[in-house]
mmCIF file of C-alpha atoms in Angstrom:
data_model
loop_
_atom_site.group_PDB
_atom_site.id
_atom_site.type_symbol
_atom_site.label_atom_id
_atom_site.label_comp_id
_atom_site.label_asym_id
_atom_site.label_seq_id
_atom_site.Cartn_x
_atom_site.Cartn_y
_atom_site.Cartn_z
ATOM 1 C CA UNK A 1 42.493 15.002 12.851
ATOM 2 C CA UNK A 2 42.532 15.659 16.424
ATOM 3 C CA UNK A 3 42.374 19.095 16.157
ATOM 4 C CA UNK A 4 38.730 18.647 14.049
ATOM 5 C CA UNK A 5 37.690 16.092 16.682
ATOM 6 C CA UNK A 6 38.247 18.456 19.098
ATOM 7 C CA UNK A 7 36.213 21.229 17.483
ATOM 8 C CA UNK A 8 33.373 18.851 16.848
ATOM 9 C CA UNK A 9 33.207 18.026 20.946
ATOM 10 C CA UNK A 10 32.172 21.260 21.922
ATOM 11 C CA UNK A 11 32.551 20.933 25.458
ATOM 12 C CA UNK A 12 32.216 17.436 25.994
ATOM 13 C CA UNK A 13 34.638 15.912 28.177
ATOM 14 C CA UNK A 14 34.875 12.558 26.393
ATOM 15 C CA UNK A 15 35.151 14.146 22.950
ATOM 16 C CA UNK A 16 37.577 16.944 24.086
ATOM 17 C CA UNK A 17 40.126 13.796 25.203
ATOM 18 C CA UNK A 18 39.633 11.772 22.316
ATOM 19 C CA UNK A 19 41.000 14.882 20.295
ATOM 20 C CA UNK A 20 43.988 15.688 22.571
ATOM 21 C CA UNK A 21 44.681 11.695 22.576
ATOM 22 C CA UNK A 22 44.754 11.914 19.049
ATOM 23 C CA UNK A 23 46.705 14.851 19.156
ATOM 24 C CA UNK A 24 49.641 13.864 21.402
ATOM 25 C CA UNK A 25 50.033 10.384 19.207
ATOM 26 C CA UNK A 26 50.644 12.442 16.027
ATOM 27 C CA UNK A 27 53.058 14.959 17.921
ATOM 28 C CA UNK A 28 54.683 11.739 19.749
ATOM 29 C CA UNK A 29 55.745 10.509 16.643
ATOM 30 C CA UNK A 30 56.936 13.583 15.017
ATOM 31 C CA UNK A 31 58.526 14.410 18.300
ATOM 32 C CA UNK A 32 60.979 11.230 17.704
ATOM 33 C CA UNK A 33 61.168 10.745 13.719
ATOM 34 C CA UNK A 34 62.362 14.454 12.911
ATOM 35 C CA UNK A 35 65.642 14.287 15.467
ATOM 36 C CA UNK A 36 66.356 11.161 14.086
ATOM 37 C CA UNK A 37 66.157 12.607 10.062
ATOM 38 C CA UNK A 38 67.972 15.668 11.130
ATOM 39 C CA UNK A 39 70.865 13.973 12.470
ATOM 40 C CA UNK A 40 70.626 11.949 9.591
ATOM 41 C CA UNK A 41 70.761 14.928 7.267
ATOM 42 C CA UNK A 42 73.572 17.243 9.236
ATOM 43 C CA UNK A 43 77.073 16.495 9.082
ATOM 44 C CA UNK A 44 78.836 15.057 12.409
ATOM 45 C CA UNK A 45 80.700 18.576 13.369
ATOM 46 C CA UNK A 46 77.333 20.899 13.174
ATOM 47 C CA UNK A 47 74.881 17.758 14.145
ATOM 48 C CA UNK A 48 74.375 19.872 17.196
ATOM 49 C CA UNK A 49 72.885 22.775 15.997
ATOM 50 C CA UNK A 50 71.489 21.277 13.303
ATOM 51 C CA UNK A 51 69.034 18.694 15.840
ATOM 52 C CA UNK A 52 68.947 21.714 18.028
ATOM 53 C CA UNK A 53 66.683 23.349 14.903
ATOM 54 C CA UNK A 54 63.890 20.970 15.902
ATOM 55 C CA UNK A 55 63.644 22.861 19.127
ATOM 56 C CA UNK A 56 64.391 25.889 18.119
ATOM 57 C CA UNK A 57 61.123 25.878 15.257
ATOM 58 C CA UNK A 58 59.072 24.846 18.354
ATOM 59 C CA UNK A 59 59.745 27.422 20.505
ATOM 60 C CA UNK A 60 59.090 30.126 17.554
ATOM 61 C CA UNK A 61 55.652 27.884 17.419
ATOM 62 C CA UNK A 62 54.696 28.284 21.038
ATOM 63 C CA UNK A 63 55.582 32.011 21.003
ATOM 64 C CA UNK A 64 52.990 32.072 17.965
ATOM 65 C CA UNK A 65 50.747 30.094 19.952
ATOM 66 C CA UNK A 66 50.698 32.499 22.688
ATOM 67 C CA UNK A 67 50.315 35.956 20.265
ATOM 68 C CA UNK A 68 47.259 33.587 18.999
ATOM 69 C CA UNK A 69 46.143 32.823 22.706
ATOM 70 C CA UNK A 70 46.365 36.607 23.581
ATOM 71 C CA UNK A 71 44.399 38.177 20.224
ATOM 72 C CA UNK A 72 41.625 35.598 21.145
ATOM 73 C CA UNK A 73 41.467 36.564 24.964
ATOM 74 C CA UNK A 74 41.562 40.294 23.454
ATOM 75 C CA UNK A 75 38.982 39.895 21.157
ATOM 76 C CA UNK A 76 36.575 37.161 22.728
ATOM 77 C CA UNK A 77 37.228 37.648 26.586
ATOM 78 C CA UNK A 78 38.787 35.806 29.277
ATOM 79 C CA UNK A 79 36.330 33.368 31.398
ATOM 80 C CA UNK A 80 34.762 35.560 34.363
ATOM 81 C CA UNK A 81 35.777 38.854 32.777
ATOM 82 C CA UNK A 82 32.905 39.254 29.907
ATOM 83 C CA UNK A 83 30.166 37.381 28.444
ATOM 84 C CA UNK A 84 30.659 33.338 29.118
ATOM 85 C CA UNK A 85 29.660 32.389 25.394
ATOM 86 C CA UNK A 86 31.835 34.971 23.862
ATOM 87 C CA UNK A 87 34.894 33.941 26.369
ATOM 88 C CA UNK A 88 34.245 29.719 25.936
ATOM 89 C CA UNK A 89 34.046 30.430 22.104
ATOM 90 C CA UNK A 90 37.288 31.935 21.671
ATOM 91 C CA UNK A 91 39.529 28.335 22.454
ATOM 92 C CA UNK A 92 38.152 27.397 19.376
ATOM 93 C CA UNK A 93 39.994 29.375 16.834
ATOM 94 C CA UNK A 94 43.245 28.033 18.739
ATOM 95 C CA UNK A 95 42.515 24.710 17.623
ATOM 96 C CA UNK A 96 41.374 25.584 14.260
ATOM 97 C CA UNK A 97 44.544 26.969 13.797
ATOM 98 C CA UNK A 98 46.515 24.009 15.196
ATOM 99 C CA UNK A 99 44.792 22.057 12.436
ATOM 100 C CA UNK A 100 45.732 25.168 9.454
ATOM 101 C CA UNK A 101 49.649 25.005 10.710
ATOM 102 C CA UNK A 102 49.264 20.454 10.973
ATOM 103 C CA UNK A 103 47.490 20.398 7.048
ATOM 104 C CA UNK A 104 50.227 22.719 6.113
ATOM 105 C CA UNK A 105 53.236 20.491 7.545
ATOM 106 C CA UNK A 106 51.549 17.405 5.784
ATOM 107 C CA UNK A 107 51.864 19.481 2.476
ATOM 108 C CA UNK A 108 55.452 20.429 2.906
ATOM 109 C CA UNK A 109 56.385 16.713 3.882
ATOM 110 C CA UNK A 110 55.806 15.815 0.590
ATOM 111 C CA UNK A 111 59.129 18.212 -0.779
ATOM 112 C CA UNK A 112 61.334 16.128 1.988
ATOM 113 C CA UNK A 113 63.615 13.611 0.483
ATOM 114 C CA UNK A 114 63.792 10.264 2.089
ATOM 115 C CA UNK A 115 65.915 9.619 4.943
ATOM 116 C CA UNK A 116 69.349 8.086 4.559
ATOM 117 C CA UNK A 117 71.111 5.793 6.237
ATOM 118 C CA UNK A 118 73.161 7.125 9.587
ATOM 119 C CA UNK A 119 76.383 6.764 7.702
ATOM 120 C CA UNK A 120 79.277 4.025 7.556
ATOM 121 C CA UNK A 121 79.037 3.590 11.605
ATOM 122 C CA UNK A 122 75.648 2.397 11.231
ATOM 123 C CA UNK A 123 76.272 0.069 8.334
ATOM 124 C CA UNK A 124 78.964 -1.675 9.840
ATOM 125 C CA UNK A 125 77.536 -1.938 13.214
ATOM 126 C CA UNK A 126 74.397 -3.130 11.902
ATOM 127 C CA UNK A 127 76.655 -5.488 9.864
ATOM 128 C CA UNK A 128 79.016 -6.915 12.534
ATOM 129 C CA UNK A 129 75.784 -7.861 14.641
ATOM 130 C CA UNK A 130 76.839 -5.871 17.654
ATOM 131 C CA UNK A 131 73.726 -5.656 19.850
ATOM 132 C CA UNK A 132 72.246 -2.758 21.194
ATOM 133 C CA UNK A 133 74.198 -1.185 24.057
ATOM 134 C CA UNK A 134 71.388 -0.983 26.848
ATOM 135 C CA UNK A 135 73.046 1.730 29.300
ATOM 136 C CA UNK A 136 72.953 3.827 26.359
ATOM 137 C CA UNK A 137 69.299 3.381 26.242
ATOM 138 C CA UNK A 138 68.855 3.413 29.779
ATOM 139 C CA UNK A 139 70.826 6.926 29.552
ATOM 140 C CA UNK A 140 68.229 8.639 26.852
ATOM 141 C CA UNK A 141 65.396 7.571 28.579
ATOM 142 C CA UNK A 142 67.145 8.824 31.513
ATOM 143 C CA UNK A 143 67.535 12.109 29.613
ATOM 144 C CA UNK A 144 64.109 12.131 28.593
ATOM 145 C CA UNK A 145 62.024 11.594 31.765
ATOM 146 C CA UNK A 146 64.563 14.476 33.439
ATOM 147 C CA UNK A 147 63.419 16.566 30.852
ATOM 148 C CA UNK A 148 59.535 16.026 31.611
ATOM 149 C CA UNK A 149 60.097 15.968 35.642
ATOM 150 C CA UNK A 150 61.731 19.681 35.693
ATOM 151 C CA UNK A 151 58.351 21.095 35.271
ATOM 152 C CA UNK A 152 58.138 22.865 32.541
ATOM 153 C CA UNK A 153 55.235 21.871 31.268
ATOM 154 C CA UNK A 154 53.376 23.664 34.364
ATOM 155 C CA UNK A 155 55.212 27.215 33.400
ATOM 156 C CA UNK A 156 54.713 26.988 29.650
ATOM 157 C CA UNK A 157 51.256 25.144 29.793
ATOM 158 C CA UNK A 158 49.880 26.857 32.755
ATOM 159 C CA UNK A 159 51.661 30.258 33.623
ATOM 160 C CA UNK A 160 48.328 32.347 32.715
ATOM 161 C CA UNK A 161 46.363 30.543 35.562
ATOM 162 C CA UNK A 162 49.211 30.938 37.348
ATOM 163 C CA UNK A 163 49.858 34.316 37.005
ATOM 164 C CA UNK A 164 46.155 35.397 37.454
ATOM 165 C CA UNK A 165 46.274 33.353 40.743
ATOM 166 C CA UNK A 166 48.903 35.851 42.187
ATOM 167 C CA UNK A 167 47.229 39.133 40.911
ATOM 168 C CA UNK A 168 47.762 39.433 37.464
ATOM 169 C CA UNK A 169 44.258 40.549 35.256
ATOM 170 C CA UNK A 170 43.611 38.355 32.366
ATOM 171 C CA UNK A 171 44.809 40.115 29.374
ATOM 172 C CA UNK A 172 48.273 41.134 31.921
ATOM 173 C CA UNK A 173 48.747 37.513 32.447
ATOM 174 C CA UNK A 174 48.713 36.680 28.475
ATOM 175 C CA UNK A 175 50.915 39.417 27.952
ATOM 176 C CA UNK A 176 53.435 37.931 30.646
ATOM 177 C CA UNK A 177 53.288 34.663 28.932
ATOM 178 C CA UNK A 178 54.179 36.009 25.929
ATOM 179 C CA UNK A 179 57.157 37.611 27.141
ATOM 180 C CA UNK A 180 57.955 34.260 28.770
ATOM 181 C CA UNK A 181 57.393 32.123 25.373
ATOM 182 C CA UNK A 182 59.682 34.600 23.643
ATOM 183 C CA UNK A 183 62.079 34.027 26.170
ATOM 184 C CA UNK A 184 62.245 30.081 25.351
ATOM 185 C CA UNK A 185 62.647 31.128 22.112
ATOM 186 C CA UNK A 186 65.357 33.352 22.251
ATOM 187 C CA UNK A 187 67.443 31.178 25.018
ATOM 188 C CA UNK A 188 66.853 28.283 22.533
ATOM 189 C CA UNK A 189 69.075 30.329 19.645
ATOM 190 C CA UNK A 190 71.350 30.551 22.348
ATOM 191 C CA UNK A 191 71.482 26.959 23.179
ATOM 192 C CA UNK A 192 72.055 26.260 19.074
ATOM 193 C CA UNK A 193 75.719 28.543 19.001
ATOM 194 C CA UNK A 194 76.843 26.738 22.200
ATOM 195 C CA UNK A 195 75.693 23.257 21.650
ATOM 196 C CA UNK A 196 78.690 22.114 19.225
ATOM 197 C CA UNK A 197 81.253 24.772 21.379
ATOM 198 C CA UNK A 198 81.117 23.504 24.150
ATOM 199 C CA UNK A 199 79.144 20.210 24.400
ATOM 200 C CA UNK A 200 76.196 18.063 25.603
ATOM 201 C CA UNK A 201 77.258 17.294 29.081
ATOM 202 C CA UNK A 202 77.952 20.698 29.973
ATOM 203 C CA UNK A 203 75.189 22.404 28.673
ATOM 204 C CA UNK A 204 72.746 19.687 29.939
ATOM 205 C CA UNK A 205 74.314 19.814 33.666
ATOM 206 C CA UNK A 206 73.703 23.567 33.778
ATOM 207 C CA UNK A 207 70.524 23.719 32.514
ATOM 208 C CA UNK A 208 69.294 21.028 34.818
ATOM 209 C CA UNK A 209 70.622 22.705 38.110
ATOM 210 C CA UNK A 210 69.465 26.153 36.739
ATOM 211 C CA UNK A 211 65.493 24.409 36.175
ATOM 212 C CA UNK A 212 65.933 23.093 39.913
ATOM 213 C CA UNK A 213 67.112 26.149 41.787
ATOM 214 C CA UNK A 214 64.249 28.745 39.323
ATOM 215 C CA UNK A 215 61.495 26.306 39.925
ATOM 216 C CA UNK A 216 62.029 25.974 43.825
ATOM 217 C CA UNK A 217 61.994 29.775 43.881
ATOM 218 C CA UNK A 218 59.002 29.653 42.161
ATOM 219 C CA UNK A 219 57.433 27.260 45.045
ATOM 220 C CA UNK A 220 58.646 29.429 47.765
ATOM 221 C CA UNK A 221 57.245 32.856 46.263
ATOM 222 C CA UNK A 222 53.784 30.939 45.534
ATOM 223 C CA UNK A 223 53.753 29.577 48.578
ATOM 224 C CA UNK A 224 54.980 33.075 50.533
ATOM 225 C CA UNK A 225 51.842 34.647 48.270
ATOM 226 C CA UNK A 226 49.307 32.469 49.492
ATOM 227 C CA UNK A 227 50.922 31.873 53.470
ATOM 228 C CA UNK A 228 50.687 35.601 54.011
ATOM 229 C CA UNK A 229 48.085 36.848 51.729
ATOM 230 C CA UNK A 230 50.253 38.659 49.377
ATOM 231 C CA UNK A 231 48.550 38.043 45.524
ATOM 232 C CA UNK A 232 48.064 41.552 43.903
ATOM 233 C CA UNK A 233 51.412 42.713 45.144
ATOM 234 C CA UNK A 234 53.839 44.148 42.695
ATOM 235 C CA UNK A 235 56.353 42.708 44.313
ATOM 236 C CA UNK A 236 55.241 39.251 44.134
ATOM 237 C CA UNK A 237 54.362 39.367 40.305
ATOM 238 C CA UNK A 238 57.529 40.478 39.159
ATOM 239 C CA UNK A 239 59.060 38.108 41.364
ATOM 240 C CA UNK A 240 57.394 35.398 39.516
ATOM 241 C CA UNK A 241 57.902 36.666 36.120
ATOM 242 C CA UNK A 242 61.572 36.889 36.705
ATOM 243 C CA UNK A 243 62.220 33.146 37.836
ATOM 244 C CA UNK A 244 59.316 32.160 34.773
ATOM 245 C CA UNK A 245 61.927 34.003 32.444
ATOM 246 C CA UNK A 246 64.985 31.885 34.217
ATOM 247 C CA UNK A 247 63.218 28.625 34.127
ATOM 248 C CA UNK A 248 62.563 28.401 30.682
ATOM 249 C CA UNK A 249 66.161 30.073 30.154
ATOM 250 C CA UNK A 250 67.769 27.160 31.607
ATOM 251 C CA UNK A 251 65.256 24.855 30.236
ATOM 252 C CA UNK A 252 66.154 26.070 26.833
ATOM 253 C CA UNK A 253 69.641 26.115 26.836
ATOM 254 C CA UNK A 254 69.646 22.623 28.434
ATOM 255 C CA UNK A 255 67.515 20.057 28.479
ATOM 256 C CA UNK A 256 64.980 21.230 26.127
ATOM 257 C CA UNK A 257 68.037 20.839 23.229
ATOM 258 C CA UNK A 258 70.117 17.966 24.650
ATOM 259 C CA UNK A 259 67.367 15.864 25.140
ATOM 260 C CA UNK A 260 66.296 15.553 21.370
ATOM 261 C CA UNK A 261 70.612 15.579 20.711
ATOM 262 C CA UNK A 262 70.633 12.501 22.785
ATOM 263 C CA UNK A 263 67.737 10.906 21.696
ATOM 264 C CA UNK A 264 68.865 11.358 17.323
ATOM 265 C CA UNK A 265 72.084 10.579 18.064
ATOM 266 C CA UNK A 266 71.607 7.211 20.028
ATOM 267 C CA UNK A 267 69.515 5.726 17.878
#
């Protein structure tokens, strides 16, 4: 539904936020009901990599998303680079197929069985009365705003207007992305073989401190490239590339997995 609303707003401000609203309610919701039925469905000793599968199907979705984002610049333009109506046409056809892969995952939902109760633990505790422990809910929404406040949402959402700030020509800066989506994607398979090896804390405490370090490199190379005039250099792209790659390594292999694990298995 937001996807069509968004179609239908052309480029009207009010319209193009009503469909993104939309939008971010229906992820928002499947964002916290499918950890919770896959650590309903997966047994205790593989719950790890079985919640980590959540993850691990979005990443492979985002490194669609960009192979979509790149055949559209390649075929209709990037902004500034040919024809305006050609280039503002082409965002389109991302949406549209937002709305295919959404009408297909309402389809599929129908072959899902119904979720089951967490198990024993859950009926007892729900049957001795115990109240909800608060510093464990404190802790995941501790988890959770962690997860949004190491940035990256600004190198997965933004890293093509990032990377054509510094140099990079349009269809240069998809490709880059790409390569940076697949990246997620492959440190995310990673993340599933070590989650139930070696644990959350670990892999959380890493990941964090790797995000922290990667993403203050990234501030001091934009900020060299702009202080002494040095977007277009070699140098400086590959520079940036390299700690895009290690962000979203770290991100992966950390938070981007334990914070869904924490989340499913609190609740």
């Amino acid at each position: 539904a937001g996807a069509l609303v968004v179609q239908l707003a052309g480029v009207t401000a009010v319209g193009f936020v009503l469909g993104r609203l939309v939008q971010g309610c229906g992820i928002g919701c499947v964002s916290v009901t499918t950890p919770a039925y896959l650590a309903e469905a997966f047994p205790t000793a593989c719950r790890g990599r079985g919640v980590s599968s959540f993850q691990f199907s979005m990443t492979a979705g985002i490194v669609l998303g960009a192979v979509a984002s790149w055949a559209v610049a390649f075929l209709f333009g990037v902004p500034g680079t040919l024809e305006a109506s050609a280039a503002r046409s082409g965002w389109r056809l991302i949406f549209a197929a937002s709305a295919v892969c959404s009408l297909a995952l309402v389809a599929l939902c129908r072959l899902l069985p119904r979720g089951r109760a967490l198990g024993s633990e859950a009926s007892d505790a729900a049957a001795s009365g115990k109240d909800l422990d608060f510093r464990l809910i404190l802790l995941v929404v501790s988890v959770g705003l962690c997860t949004s406040l190491t940035g990256i949402g600004l190198v997965l959402d933004y890293s093509v207007l990032l990377l054509d700030r510094i140099g990079f020509a349009g269809l240069d800066a998809n490709l880059v992305d790409f390569l940076v989506k697949c990246a997620n994607f492959a440190a995310t398979f990673v993340a599933m073989t070590l989650v139930d090896r070696l644990g959350r804390r670990p892999l959380l405490f890493t990941g964090l401190v790797g995000c922290a370090v990667s993403m203050l490199g990234l501030g001091l190379v934009n900020w060299a490239a702009d202080r002494f005039g040095l977007s277009g250099d070699p140098a400086i792209g590959i520079a940036v590339s390299v700690l895009f790659v290690l962000t979203v390594f770290f991100f992966a292999t950390g938070p981007g997995v334990i914070s869904w694990l924490v989340l499913a298995e609190a609740v």
